[in-house]
PDB file of C-alpha atoms in Angstrom:
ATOM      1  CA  UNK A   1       0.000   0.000   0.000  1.00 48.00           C
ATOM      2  CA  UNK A   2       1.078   3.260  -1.151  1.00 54.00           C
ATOM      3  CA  UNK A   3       1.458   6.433   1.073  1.00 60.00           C
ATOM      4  CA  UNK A   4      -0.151   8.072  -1.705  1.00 65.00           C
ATOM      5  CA  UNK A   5      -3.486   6.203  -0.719  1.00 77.00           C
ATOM      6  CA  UNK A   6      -3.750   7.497   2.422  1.00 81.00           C
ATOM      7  CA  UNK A   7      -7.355   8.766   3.577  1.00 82.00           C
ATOM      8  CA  UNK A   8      -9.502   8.891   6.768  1.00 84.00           C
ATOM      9  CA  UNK A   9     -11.138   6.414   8.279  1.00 79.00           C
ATOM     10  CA  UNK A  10     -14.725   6.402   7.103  1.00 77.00           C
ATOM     11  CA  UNK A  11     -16.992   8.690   9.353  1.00 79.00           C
ATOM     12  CA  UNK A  12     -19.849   6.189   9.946  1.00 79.00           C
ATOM     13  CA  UNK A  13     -17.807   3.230  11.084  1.00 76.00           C
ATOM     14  CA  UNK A  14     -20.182   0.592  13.047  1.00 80.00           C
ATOM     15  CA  UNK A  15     -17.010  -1.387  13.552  1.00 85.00           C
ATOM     16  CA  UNK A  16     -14.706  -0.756  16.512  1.00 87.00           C
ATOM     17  CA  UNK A  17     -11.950  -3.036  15.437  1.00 89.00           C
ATOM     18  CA  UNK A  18     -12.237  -1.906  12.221  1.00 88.00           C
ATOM     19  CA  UNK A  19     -12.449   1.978  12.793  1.00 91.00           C
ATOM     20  CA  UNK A  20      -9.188   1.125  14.852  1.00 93.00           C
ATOM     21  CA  UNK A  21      -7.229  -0.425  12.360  1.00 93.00           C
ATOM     22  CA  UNK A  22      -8.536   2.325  10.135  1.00 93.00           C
ATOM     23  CA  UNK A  23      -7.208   4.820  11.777  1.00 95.00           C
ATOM     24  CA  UNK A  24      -4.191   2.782  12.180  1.00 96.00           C
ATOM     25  CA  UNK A  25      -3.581   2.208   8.976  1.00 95.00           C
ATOM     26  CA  UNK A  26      -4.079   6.231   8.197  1.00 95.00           C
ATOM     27  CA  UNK A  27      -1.152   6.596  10.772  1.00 97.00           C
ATOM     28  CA  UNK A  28       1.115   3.932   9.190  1.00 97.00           C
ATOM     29  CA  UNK A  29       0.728   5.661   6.072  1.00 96.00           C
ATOM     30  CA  UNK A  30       1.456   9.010   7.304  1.00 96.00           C
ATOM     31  CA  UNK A  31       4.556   7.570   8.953  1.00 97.00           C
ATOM     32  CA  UNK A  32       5.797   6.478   5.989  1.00 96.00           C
ATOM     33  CA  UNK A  33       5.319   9.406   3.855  1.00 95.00           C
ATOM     34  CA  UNK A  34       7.176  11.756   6.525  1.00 95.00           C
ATOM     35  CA  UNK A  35      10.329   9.151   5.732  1.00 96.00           C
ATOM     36  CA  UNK A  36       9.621   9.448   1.831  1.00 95.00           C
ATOM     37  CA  UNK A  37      12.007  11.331  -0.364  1.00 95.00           C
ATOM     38  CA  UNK A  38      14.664  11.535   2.431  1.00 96.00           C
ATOM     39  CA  UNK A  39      18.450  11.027   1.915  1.00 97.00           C
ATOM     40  CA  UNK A  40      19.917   8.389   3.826  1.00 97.00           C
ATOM     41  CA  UNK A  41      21.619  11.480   5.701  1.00 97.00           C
ATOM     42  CA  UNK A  42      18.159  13.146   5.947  1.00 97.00           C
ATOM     43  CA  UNK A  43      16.355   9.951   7.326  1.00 97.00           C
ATOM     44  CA  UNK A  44      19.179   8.967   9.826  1.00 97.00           C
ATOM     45  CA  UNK A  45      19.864  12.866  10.905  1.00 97.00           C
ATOM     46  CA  UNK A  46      19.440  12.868  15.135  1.00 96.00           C
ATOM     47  CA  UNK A  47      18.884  16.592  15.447  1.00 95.00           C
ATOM     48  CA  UNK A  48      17.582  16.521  19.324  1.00 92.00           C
ATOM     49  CA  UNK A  49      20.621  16.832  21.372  1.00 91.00           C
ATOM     50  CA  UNK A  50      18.713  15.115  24.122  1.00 92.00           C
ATOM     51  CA  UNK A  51      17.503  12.185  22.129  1.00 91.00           C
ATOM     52  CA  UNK A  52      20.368  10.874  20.009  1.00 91.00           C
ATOM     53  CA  UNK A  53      19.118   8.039  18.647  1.00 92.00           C
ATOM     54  CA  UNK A  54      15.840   9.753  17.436  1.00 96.00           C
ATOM     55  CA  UNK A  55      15.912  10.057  13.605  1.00 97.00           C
ATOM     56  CA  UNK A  56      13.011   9.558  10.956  1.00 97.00           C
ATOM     57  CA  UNK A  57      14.650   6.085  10.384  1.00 97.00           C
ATOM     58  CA  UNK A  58      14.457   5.300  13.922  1.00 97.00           C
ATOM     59  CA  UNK A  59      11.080   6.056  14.845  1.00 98.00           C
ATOM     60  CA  UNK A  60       9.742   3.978  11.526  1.00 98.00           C
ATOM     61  CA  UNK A  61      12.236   1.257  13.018  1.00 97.00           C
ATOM     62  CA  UNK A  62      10.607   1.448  16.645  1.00 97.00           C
ATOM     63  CA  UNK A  63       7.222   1.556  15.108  1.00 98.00           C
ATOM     64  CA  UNK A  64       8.041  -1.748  13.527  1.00 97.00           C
ATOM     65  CA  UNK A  65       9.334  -3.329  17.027  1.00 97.00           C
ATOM     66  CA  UNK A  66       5.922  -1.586  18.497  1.00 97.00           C
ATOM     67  CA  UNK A  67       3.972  -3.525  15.744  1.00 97.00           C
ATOM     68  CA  UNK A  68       5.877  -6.666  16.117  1.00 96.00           C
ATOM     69  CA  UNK A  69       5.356  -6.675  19.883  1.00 96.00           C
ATOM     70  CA  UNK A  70       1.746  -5.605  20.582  1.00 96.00           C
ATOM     71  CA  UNK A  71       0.213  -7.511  17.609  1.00 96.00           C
ATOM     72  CA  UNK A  72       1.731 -10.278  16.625  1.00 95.00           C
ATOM     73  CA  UNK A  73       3.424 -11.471  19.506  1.00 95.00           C
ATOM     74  CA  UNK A  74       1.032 -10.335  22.113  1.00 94.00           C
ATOM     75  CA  UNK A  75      -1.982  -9.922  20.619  1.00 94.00           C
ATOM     76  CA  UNK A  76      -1.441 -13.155  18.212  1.00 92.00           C
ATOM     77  CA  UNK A  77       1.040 -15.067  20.454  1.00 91.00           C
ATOM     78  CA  UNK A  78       2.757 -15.693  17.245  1.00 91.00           C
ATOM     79  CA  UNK A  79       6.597 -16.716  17.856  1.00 91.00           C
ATOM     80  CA  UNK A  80       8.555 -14.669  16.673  1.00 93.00           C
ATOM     81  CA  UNK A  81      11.866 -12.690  17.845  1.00 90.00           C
ATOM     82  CA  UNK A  82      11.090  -9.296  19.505  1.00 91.00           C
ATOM     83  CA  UNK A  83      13.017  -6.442  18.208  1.00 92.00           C
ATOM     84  CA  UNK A  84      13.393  -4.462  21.555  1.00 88.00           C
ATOM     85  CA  UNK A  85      17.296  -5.452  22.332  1.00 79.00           C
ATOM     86  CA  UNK A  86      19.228  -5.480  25.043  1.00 82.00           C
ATOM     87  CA  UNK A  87      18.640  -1.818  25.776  1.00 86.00           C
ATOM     88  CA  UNK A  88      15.727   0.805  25.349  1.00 83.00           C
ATOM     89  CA  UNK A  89      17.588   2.305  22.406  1.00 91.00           C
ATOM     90  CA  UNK A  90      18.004  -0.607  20.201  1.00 90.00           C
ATOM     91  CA  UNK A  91      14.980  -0.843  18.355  1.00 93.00           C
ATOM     92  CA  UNK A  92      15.972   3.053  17.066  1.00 94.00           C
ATOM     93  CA  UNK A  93      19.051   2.071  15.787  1.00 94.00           C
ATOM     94  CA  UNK A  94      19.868   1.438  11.900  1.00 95.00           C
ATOM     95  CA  UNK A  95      21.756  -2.129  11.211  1.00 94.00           C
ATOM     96  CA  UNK A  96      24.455  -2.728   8.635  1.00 95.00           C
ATOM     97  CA  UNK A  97      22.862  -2.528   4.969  1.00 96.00           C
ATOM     98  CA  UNK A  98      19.928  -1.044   6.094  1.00 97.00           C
ATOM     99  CA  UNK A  99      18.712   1.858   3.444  1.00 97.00           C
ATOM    100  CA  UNK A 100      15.937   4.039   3.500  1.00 98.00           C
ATOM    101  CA  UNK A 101      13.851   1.792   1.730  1.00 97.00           C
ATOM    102  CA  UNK A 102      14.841  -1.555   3.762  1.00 98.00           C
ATOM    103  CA  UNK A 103      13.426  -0.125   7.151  1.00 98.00           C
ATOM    104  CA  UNK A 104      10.468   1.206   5.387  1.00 97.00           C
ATOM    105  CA  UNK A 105       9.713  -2.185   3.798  1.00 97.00           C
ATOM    106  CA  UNK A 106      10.253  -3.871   7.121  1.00 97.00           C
ATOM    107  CA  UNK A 107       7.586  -1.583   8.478  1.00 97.00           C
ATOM    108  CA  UNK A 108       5.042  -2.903   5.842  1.00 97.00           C
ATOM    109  CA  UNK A 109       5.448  -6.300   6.424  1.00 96.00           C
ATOM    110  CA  UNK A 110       4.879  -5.674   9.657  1.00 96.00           C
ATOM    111  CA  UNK A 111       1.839  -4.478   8.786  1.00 95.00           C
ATOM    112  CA  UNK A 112       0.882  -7.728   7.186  1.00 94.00           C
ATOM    113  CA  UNK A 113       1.719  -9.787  10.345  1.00 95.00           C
ATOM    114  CA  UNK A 114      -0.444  -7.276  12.794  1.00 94.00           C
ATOM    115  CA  UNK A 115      -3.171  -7.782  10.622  1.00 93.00           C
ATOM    116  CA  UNK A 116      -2.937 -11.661  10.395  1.00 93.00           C
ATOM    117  CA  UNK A 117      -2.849 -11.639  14.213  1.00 93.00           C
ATOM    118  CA  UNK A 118      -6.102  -9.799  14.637  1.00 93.00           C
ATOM    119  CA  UNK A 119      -7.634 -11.604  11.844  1.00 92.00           C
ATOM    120  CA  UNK A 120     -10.721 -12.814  13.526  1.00 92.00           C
ATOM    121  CA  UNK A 121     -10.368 -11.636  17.019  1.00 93.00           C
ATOM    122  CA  UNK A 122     -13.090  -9.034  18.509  1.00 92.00           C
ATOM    123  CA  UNK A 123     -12.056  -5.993  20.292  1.00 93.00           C
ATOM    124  CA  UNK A 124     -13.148  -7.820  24.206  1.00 93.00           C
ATOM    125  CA  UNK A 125     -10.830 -11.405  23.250  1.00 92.00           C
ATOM    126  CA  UNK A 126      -7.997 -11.410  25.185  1.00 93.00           C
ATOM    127  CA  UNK A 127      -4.689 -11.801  23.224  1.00 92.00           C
ATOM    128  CA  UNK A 128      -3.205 -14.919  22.625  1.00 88.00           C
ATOM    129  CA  UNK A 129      -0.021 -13.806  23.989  1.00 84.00           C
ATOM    130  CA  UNK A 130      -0.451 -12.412  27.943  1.00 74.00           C
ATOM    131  CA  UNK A 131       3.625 -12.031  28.308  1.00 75.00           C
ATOM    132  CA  UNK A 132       2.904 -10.766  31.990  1.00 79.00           C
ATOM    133  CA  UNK A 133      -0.373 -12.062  32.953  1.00 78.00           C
ATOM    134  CA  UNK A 134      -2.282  -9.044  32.854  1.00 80.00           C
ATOM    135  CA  UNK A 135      -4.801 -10.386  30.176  1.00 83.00           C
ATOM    136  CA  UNK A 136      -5.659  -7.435  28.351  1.00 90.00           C
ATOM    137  CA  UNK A 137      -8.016  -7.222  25.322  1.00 95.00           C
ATOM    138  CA  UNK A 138      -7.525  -6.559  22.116  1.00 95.00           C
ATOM    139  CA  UNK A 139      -9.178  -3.231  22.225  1.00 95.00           C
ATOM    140  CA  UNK A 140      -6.793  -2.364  24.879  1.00 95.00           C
ATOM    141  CA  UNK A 141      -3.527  -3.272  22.805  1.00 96.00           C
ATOM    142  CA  UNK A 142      -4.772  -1.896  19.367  1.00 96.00           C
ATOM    143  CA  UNK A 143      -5.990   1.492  20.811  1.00 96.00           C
ATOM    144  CA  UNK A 144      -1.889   1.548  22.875  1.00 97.00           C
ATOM    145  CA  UNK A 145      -0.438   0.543  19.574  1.00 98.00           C
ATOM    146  CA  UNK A 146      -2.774   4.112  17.771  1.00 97.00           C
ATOM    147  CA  UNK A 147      -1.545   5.952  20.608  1.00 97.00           C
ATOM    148  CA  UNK A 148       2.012   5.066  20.535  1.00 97.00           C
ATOM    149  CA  UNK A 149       1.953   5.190  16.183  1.00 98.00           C
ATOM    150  CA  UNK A 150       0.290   8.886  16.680  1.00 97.00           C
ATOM    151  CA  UNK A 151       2.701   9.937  19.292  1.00 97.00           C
ATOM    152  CA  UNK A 152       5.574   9.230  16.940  1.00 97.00           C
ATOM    153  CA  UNK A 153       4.118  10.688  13.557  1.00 97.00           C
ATOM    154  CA  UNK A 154       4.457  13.915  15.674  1.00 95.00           C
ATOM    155  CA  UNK A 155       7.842  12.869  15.855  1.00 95.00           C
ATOM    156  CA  UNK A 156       7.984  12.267  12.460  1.00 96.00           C
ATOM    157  CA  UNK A 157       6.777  16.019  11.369  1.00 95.00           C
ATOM    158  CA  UNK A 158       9.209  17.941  13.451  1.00 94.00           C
ATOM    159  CA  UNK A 159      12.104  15.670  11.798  1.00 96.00           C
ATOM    160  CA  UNK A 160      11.128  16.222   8.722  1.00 96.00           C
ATOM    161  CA  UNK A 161      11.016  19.875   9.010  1.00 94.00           C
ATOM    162  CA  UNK A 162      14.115  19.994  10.568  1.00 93.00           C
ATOM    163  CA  UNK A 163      15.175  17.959   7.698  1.00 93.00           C
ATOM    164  CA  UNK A 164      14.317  19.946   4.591  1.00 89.00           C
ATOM    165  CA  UNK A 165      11.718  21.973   5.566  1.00 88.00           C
ATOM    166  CA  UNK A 166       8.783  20.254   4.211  1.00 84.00           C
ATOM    167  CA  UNK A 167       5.281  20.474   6.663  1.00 80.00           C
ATOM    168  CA  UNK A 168       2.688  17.968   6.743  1.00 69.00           C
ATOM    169  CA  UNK A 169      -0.998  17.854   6.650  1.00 65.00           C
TER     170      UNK A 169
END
């Protein structure tokens, strides 16, 4: 899916789940856009003294780990490796050979796995997952995982201001 085809959620949603996941999906898309068009210099620039490892890269990075986390693995108790590292700054940081358009196709797929792990779940299940017993529902992890994704597409516009000046919508 193309940045391109990003639009709002539709207004009359009778679907919680899905007026979730469409606003998630809206987010996603908005992410990736603010990361479109950068120079690898551009997209791994930290320009906040006080967060170094904050960059346009590294937020679409953490997003990913976010995704990977909260939906599949939690939500879907699908095995797979977390991408959180040994420290609370790995899952900012680039990896040998990444490019700009590696870590934003590593985002999408992500994408695909979230949605395979809420495929057929309703927003009061509880996820598959329940790492630390708290049993929360789905509605409660998908509306975290908005929050968090909206949080850092603020992120995202400041960065790419600072980056070449271009404002977002």
């Amino acid at each position: 899916m193309s940045s391109n085809e990003r639009a709002w959620p539709a207004p009359h949603a009778q679907d919680e789940l899905r007026l979730m996941t469409g606003f998630l999906t809206f987010l996603r898309l908005t992410a990736v856009s603010k990361v479109e068009g950068l120079s690898w210099a551009d997209a791994t620039a930290t320009p906040i003294s006080t967060s170094p490892v904050v960059s346009a890269l590294g937020v679409l990075r953490h997003l990913t780990a976010v995704e990977r986390w909260w939906l599949s693995i939690e939500v879907g108790g699908v095995e797979l490796p977390s991408l959180w590292g040994a420290d609370a700054d790995a899952s900012w940081r680039m990896h040998e050979g990444d490019t700009v358009e590696s870590v934003m196709d590593e985002y999408r797929a992500e994408w695909a796995r979230s949605e395979r792990a809420l495929d057929g779940l309703g927003a009061d299940d509880r996820t598959r997952g329940d790492h630390d017993g708290k049993g929360r529902t789905v509605r409660w992890v998908l509306a975290h995982v908005v929050q968090e994704t909206a949080r850092h597409v603020g992120h995202l516009d400041f960065l790419r201001e600072l980056a070449d000046g271009e404002k977002g919508e």
